[in-house]
CSV table of C-alpha atoms in Angstrom, one decimal:
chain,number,residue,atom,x,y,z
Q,1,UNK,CA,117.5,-25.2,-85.1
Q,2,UNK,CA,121.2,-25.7,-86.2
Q,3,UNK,CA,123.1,-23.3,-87.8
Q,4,UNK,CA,123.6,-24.3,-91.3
Q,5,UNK,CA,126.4,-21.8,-91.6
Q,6,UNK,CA,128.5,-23.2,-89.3
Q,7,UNK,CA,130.8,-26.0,-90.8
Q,8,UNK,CA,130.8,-29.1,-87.5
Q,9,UNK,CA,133.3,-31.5,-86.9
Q,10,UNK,CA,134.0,-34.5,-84.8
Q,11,UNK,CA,135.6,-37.6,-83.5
Q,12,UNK,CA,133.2,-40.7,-85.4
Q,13,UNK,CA,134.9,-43.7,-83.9
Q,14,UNK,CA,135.0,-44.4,-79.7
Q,15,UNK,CA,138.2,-43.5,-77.9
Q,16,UNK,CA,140.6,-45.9,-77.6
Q,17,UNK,CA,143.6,-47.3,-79.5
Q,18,UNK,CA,142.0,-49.3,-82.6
Q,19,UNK,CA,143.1,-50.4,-86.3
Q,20,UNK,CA,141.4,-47.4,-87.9
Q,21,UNK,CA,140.0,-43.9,-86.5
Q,22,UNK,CA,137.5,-41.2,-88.5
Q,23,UNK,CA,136.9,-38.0,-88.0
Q,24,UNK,CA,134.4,-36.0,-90.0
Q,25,UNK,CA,133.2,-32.8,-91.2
Q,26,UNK,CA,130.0,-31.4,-92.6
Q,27,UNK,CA,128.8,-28.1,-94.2
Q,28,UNK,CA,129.5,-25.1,-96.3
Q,29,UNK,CA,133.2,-25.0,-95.4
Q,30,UNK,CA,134.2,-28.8,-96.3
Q,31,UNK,CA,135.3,-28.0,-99.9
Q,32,UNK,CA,137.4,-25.5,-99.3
Q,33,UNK,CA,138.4,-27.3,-96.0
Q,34,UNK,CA,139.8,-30.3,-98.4
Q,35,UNK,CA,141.5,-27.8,-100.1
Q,36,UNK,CA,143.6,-26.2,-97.7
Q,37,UNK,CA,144.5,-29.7,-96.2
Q,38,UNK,CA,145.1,-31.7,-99.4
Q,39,UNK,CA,145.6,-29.6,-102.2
Q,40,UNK,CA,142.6,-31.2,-104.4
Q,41,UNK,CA,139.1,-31.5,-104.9
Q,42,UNK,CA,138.4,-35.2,-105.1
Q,43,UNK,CA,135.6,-36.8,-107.2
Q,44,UNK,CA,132.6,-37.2,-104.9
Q,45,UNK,CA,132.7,-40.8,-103.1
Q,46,UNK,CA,136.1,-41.7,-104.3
Q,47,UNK,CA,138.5,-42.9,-101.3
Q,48,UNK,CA,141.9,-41.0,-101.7
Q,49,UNK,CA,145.3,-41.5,-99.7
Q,50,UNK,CA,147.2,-38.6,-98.3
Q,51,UNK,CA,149.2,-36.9,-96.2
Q,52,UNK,CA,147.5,-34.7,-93.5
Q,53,UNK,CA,149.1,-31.9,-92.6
Q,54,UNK,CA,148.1,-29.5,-90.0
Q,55,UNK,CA,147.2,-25.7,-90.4
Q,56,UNK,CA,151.3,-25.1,-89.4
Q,57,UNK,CA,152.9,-27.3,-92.2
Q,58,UNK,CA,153.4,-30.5,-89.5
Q,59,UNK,CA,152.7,-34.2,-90.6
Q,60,UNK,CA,150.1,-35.8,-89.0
Q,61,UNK,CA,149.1,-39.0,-90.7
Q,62,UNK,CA,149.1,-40.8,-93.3
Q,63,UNK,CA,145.2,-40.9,-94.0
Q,64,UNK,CA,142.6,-41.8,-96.3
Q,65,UNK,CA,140.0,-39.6,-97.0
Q,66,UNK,CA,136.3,-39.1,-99.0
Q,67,UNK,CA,134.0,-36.3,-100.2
Q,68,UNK,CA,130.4,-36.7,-100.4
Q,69,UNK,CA,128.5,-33.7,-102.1
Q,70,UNK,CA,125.7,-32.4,-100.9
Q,71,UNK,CA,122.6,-33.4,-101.3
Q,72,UNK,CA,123.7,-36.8,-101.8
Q,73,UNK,CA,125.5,-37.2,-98.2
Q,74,UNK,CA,124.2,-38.6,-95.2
Q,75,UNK,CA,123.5,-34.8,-93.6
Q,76,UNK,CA,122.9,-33.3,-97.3
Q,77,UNK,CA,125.7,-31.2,-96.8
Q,78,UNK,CA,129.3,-31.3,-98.0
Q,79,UNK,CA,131.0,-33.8,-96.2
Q,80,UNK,CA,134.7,-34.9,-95.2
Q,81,UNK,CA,135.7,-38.4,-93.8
Q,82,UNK,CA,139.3,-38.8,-93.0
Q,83,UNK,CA,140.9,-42.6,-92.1
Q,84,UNK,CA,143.7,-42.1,-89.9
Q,85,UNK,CA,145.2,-44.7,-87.8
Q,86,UNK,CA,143.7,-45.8,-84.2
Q,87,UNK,CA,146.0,-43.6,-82.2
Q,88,UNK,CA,143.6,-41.6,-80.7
Q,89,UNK,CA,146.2,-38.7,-79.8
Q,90,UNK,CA,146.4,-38.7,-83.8
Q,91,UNK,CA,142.4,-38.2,-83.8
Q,92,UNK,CA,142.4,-35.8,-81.6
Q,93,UNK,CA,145.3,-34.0,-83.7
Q,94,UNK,CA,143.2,-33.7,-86.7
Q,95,UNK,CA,139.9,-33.2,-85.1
Q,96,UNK,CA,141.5,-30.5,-83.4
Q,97,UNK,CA,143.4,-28.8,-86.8
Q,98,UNK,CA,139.4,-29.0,-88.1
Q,99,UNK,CA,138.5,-26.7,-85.3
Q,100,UNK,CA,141.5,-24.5,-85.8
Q,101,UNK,CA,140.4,-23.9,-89.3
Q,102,UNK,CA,137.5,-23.0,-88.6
Q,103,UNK,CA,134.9,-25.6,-87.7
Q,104,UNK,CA,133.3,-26.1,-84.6
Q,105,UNK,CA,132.9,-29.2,-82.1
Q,106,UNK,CA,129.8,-30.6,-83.7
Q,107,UNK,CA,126.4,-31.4,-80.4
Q,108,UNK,CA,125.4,-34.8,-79.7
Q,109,UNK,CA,123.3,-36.2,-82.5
Q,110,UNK,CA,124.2,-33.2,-84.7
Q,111,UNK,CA,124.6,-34.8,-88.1
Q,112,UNK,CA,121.9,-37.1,-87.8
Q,113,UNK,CA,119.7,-33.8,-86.9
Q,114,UNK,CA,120.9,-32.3,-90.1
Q,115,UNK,CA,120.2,-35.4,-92.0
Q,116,UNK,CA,116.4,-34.7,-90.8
Q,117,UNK,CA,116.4,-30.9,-91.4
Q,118,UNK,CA,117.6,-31.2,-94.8
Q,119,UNK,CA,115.4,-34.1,-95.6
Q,120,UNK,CA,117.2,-36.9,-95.9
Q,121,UNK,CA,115.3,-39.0,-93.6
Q,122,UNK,CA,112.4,-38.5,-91.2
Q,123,UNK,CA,112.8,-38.4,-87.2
Q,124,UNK,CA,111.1,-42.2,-87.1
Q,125,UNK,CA,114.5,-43.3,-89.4
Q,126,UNK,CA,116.7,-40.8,-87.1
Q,127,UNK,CA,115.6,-42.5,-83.9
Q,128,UNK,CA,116.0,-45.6,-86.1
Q,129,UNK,CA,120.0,-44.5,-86.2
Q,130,UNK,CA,120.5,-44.9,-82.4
Q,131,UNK,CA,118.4,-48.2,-82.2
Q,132,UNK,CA,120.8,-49.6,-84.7
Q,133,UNK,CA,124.0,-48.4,-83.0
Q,134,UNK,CA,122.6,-49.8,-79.7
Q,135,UNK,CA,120.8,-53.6,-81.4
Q,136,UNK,CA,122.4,-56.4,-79.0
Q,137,UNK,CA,120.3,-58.9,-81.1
Q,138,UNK,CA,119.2,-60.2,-84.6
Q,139,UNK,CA,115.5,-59.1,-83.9
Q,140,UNK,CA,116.7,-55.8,-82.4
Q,141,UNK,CA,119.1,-55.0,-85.6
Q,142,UNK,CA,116.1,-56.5,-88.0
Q,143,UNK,CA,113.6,-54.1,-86.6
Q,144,UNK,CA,116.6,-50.9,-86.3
Q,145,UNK,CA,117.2,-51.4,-90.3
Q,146,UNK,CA,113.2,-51.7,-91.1
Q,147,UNK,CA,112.6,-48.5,-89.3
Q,148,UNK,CA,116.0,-46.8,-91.1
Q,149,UNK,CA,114.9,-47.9,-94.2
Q,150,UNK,CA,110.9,-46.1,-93.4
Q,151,UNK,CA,108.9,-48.8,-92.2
Q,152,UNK,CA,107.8,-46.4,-89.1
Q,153,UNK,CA,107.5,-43.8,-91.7
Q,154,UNK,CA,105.5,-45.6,-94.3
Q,155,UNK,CA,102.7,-47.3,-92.2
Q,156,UNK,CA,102.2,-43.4,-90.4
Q,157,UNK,CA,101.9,-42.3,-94.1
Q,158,UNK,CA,99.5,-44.8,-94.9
Q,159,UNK,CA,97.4,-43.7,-92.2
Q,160,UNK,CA,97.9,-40.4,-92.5
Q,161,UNK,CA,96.9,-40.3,-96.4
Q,162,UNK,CA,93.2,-42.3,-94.7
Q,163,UNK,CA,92.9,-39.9,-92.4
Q,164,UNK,CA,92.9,-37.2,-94.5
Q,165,UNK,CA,90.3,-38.6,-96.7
Q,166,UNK,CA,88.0,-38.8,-93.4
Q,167,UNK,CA,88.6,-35.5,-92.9
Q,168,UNK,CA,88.0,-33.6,-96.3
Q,169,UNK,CA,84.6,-35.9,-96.9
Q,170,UNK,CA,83.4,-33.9,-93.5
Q,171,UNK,CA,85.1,-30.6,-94.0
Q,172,UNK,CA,83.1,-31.1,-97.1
Q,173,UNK,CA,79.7,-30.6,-95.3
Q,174,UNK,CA,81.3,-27.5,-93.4
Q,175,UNK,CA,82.7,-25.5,-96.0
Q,176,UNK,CA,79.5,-26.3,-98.6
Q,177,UNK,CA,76.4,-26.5,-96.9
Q,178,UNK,CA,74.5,-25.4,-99.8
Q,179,UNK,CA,76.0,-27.4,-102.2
Q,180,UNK,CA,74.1,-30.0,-103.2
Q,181,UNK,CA,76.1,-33.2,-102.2
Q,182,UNK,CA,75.2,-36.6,-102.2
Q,183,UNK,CA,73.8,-38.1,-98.7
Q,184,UNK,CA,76.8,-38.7,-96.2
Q,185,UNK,CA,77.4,-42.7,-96.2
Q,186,UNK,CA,77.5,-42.6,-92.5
Q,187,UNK,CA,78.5,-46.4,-92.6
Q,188,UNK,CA,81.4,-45.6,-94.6
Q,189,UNK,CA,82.9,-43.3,-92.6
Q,190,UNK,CA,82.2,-45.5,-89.4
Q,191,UNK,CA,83.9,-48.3,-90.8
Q,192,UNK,CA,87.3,-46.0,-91.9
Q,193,UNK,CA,87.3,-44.6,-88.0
Q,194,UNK,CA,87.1,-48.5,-86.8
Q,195,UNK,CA,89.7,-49.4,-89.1
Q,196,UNK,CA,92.2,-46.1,-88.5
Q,197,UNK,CA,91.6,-47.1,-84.6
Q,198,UNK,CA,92.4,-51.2,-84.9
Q,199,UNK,CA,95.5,-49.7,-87.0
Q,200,UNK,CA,96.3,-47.4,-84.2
Q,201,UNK,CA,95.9,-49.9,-81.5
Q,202,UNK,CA,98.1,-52.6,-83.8
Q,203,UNK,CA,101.0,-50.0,-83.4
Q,204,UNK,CA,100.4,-49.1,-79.8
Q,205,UNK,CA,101.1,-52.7,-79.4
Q,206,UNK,CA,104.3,-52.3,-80.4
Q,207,UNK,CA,105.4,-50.4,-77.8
Q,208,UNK,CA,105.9,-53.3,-75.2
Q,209,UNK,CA,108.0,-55.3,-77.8
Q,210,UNK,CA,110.3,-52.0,-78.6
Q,211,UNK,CA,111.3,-52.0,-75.0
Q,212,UNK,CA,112.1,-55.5,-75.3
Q,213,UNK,CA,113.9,-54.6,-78.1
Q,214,UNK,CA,115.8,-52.2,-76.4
Q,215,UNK,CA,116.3,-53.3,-73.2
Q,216,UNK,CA,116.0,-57.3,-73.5
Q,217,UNK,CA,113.0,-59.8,-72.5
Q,218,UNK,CA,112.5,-60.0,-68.4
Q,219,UNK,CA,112.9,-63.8,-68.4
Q,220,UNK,CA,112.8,-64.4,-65.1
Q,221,UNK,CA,114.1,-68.2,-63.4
Q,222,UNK,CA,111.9,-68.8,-60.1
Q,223,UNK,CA,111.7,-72.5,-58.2
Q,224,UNK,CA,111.8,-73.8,-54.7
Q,225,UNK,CA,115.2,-73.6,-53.1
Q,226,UNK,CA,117.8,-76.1,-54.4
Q,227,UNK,CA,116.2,-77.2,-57.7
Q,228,UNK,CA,118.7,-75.6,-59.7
Q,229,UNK,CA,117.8,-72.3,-60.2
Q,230,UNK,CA,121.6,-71.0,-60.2
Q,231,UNK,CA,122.8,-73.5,-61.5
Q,232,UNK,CA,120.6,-73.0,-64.4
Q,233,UNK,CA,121.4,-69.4,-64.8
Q,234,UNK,CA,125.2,-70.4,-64.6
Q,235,UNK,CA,124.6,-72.6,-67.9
Q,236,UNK,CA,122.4,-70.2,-69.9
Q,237,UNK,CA,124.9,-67.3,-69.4
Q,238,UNK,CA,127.9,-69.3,-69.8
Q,239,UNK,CA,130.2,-68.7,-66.7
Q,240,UNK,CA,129.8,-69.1,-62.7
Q,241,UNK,CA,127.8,-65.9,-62.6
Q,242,UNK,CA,126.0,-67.5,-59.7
Q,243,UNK,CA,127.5,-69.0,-56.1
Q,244,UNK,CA,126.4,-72.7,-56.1
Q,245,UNK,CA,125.9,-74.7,-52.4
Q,246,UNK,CA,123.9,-77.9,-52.0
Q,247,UNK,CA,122.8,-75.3,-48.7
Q,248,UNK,CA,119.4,-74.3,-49.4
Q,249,UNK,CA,118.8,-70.4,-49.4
Q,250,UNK,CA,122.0,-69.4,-51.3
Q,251,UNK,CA,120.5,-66.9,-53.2
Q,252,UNK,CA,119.5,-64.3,-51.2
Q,253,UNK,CA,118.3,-61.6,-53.6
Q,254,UNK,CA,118.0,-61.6,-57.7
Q,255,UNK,CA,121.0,-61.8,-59.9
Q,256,UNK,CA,120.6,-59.8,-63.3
Q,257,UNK,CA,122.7,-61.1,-66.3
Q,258,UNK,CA,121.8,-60.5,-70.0
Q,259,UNK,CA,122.5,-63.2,-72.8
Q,260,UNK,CA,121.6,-63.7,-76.4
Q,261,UNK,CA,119.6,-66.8,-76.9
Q,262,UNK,CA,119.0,-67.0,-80.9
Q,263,UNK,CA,117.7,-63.8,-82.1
Q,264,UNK,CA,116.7,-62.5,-78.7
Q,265,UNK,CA,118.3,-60.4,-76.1
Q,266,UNK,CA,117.4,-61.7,-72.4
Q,267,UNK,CA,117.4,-60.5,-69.3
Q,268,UNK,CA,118.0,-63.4,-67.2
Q,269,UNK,CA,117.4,-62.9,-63.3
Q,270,UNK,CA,118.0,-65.6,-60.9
Q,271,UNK,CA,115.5,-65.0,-57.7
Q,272,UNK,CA,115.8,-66.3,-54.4
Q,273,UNK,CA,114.2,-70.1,-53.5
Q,274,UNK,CA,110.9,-69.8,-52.8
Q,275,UNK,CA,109.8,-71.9,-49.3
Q,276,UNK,CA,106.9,-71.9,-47.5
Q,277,UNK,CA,108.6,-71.6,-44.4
Q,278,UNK,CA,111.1,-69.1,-44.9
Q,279,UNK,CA,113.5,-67.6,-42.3
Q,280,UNK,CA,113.3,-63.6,-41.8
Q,281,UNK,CA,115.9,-62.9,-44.3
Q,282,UNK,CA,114.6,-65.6,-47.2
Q,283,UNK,CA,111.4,-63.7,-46.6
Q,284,UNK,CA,112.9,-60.7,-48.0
Q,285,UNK,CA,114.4,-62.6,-50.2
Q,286,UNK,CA,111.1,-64.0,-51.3
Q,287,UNK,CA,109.8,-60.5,-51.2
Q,288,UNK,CA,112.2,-59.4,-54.3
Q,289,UNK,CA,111.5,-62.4,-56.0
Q,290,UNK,CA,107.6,-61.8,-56.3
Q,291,UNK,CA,108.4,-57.5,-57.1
Q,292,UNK,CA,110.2,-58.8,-60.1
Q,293,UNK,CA,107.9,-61.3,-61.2
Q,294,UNK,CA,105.6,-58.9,-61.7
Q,295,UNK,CA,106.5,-57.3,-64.9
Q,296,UNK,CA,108.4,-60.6,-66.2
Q,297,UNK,CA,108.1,-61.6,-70.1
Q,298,UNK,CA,109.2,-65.3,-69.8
Q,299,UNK,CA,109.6,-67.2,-66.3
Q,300,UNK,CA,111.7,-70.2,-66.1
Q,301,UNK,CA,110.0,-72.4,-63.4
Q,302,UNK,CA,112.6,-74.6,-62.3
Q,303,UNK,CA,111.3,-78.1,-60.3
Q,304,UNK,CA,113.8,-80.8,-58.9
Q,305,UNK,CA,113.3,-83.3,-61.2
Q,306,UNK,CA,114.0,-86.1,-58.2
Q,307,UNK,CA,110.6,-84.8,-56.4
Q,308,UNK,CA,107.2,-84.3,-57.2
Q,309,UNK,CA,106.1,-81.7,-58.8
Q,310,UNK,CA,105.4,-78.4,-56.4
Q,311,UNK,CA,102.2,-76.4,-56.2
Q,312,UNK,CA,102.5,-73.2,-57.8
Q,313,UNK,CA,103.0,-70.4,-55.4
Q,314,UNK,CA,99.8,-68.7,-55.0
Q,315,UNK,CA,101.1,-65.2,-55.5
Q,316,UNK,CA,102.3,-65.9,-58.9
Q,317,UNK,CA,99.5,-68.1,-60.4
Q,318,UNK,CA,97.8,-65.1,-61.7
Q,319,UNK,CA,101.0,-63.9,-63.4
Q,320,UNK,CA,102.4,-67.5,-64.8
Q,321,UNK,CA,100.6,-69.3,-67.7
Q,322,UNK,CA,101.3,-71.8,-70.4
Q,323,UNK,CA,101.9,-68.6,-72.7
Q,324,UNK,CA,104.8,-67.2,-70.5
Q,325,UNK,CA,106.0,-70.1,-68.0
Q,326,UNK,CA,108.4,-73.1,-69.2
Q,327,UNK,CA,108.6,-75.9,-66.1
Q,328,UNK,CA,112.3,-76.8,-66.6
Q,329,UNK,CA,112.4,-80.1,-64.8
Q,330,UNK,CA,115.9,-80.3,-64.0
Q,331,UNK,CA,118.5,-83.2,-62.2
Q,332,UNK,CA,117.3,-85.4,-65.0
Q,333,UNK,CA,120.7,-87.4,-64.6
Q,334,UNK,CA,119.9,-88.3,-61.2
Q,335,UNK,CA,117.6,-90.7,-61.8
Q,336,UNK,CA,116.5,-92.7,-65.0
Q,337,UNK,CA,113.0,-91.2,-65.1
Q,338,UNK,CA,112.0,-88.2,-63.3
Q,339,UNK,CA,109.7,-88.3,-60.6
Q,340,UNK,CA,108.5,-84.5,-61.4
Q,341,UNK,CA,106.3,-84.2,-64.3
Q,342,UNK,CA,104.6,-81.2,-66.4
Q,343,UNK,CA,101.7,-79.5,-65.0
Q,344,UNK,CA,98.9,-79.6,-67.6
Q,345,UNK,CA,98.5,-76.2,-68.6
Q,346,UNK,CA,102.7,-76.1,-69.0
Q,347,UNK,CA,105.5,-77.0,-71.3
Q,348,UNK,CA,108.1,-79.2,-69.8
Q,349,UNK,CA,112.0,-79.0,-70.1
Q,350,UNK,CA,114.0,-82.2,-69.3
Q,351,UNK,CA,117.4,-80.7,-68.2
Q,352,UNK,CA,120.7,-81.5,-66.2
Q,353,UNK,CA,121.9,-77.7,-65.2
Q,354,UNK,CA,125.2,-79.2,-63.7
Q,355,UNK,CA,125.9,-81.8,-67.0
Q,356,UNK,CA,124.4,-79.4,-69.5
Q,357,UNK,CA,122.0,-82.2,-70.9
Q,358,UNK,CA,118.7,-81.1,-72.4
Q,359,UNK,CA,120.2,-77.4,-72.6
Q,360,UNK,CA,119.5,-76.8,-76.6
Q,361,UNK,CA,115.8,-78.1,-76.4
Q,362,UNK,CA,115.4,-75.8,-73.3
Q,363,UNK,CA,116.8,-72.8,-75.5
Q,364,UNK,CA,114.5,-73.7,-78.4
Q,365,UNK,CA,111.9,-73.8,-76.1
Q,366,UNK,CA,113.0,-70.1,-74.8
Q,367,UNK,CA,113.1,-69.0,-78.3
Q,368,UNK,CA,109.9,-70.0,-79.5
Q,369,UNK,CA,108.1,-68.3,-76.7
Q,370,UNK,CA,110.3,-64.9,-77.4
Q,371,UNK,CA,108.9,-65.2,-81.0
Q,372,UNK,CA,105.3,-65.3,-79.5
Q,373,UNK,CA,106.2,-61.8,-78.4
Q,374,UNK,CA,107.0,-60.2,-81.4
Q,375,UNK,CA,104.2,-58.1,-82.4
Q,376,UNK,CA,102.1,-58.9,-86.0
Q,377,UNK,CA,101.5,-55.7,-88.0
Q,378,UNK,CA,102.2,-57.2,-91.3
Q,379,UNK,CA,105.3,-57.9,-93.0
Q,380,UNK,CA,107.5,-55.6,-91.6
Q,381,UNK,CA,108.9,-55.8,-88.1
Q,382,UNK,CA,107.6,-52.3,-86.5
Q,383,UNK,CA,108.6,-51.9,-82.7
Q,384,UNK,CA,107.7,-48.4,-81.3
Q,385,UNK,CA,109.7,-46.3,-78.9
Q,386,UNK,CA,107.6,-44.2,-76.2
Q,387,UNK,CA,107.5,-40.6,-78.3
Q,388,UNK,CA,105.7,-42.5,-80.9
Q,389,UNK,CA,103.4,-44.6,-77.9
Q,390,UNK,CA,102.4,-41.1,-76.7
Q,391,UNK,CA,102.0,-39.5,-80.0
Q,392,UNK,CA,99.5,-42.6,-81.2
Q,393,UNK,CA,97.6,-42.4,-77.8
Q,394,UNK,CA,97.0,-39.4,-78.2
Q,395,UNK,CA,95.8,-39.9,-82.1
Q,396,UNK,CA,93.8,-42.4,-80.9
Q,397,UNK,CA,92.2,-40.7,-78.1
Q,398,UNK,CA,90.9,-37.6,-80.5
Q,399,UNK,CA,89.9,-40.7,-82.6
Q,400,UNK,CA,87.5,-42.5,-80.1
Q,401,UNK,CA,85.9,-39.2,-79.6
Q,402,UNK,CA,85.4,-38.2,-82.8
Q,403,UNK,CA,83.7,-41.2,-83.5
Q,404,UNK,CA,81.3,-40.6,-80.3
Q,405,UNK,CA,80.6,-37.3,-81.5
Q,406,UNK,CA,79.8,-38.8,-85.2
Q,407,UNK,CA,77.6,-41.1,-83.6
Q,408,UNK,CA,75.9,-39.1,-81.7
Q,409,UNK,CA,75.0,-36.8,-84.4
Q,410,UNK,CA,77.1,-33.9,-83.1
Q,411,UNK,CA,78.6,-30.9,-85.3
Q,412,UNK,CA,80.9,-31.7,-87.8
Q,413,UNK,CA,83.0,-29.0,-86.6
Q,414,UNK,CA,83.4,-30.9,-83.3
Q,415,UNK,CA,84.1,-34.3,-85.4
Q,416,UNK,CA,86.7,-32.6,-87.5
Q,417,UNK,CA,88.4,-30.6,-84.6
Q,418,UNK,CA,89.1,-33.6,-83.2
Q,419,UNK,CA,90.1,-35.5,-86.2
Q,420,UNK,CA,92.9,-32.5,-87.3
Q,421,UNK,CA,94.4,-33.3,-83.8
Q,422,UNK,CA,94.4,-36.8,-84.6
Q,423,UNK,CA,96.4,-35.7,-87.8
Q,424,UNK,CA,98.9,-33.3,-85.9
Q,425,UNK,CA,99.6,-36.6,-83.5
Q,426,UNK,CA,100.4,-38.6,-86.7
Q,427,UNK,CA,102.5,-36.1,-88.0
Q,428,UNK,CA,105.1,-36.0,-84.8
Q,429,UNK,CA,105.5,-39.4,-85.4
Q,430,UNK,CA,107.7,-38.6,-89.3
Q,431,UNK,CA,108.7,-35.2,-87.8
Q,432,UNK,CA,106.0,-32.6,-89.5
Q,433,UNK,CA,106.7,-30.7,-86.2
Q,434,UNK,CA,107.8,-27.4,-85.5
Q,435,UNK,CA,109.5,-27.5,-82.0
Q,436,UNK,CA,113.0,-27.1,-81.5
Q,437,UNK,CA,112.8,-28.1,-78.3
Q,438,UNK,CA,111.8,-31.4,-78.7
Q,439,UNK,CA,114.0,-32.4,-81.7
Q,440,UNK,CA,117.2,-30.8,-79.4
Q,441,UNK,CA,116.3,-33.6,-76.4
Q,442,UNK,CA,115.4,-36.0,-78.9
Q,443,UNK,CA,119.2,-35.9,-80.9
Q,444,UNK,CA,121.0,-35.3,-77.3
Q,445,UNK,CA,120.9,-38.7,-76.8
Q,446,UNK,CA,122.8,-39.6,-79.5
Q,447,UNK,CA,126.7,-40.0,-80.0
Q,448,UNK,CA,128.6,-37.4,-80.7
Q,449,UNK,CA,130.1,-37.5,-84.3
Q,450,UNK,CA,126.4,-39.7,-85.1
């Protein structure tokens, strides 16, 4: 765990020359750190201006700089903040005049860890932290700000505080067997496990969308050669990303761009032209095409509008549907009516790639089938990194079997074993854990300074 007696410091702002650079400090030494450096002891949360001088008398900056007391600071401990100016050889000057007055270079993630030891937040809103830093969307920074402000935290308590209930009606029969209690509703208790399990499952869920999240929605954009594909890609992302030929076959292998579209972050790959009679290197070609289709979110089928409508390739039909697939027929300025049209069991586009006609409604279209990804588990957004996918899974797994053991009219002590695990999963979720290994790899991914 971190050593509380050790006052950290560190750079809060990238490197880089900027308008505005921090450095802070947190622990026992700040007040007397503020001190030395300024002469004062500022009101709690009140901004001051000042000169900094280093430990040697020079002038450093002209700064601005706050207190926040402990407990009521984001660590819980005393902390400093000082505003310099962006230079970051002026940074570096007073992170490094904190060190030689006796702090040390805070770890990655260290006062976000202390926020969590002391309280201030538990490890669902600390992970929370990071998700905000890194949000490239509005659903990404809406579902980073829910977390942060407990959303995680509240739903595991919530199941938790059920959980608990299950368990000390059952201990119940174990620890008074001679007490005369009322007959065990066995119903009751049935229906609790079924509903702690479909609440399980609804978070498990989750998971998929918090990648999303994190990493952007796999849209991929898949079509015969020459109906646009690049060209489309070009338009979405806003710049000749792709080579464009009337040649068939340009695109030999996927191009990977990421844009914004609304409130979603998208992974937009452009895969080779598919064609039935390929050469050996569109083959290949083809080959990628088909690997990354197979864990795509969203697929962007596009058809030359000036042609009828292709067959769809037989190794994706299992993977596209009308839930997932848009047909974008494009080259709709080519001709007054296209000759293409919609599949059935698909939602047609009318686009010009090269002109840009048609381009809004296509990302409407794109944006509506993104929302039909976000998970419902009521009226918070809840999106669920992997530690949290494991810990549920393996709440729910100790679940299942303790209902198969309360079926089956098996011990109690077996059905409550497995129930306590259950609760110990839960608890890893908020951070009612006691391993300091796992809370070290889980805050070295974080900034340092954060």
């Amino acid at each position: 765990m971190a050593n509380f007696a050790d006052t950290i410091a560190a750079l809060a702002t990238p490197a880089g020359t900027s308008a505005i650079a921090i450095v802070r400090a947190s622990g026992p030494g700040v007040s007397g750190l503020i001190q030395a450096i300024f002469a004062e002891t500022p009101a709690p949360r009140t901004v001051r201006r000042a000169d900094y001088r280093d430990a040697g008398g020079r002038l450093v900056d002209d700064v601005l700089f706050t207190f926040f007391a402990g407990p009521n600071s984001f660590t819980g401990e005393d902390t400093l903040e000082v505003s310099s100016h962006g230079n970051p050889f002026i940074a570096q000057r007073i992170f490094e005049d904190l060190l030689a007055r006796g702090c040390r270079p805070a770890g990655a993630g260290e006062f976000s860890k202390r926020a969590f030891l002391n309280g201030r937040m538990d490890l669902s809103q600390a992970e929370a932290v990071m998700d905000l830093i890194h949000a490239r969307s509005e659903r990404a920074l809406a579902a980073a700000n829910q977390q942060l402000r407990g959303s995680l935290g509240r739903h595991m308590d919530d199941l938790i505080s059920r959980l608990v209930n299950i368990l000390a009606h059952i201990e119940a029969y174990i620890d008074f067997p001679e007490e005369d209690l009322p007959e065990e509703d066995r119903q009751s208790v049935l229906r609790d496990l079924d509903d702690l399990i479909a609440r399980t499952n609804r978070l498990i869920a989750t998971n998929h969308y918090g990648d999303l999240l994190r990493d952007g929605i796999k849209t991929i954009i898949i079509g015969e050669t020459n109906a646009g594909k690049s060209s489309l890609l070009n338009r979405l992302v806003g710049r000749e990303r792709a080579l464009v030929s009337p040649d068939p076959g340009t695109t030999r292998d996927y191009i990977e761009e990421r844009v914004v579209i609304g409130a979603h972050w998208l992974r937009l790959i452009d895969t080779a032209g598919l064609n039935e009679a390929p050469s050996s290197l569109e083959k290949r070609g083809i080959g990628k095409t088909l690997e990354q289709a197979e864990g795509a979110d969203i697929f962007l089928w596009v058809v030359d509008g000036t042609h009828p409508t292709p067959r769809l390739p037989a190794a994706l039909s299992y993977r596209m549907t009308g839930d997932n697939t848009l047909v974008v027929l494009n080259k709709c300025d080519l001709v007054a009516s296209t000759s293409a049209a919609e599949p059935a069991s698909f939602r047609g586009v009318r686009i010009s790639a090269l002109h840009g006609d048609g381009i809004e409604a296509l990302n409407a279209a794109i944006i509506g089938l993104a929302d039909s990804l976000i998970p419902r588990t009521g009226d918070e957004m809840i999106a669920i990194n992997a530690r949290h996918c494991h810990a549920l899974s393996q709440a729910r797994l100790c679940l299942d079997s303790a209902k198969a053991k309360f079926i089956d009219n098996l011990s109690s002590e077996l059905v409550a074993s497995d129930l306590r695990v259950s609760l110990e999963a839960y608890g890893e979720i908020a951070g009612r854990i006691d391993n300091e290994k796992v809370l070290d790899q889980l805050f070295a991914s974080f900034c340092i300074g954060k």
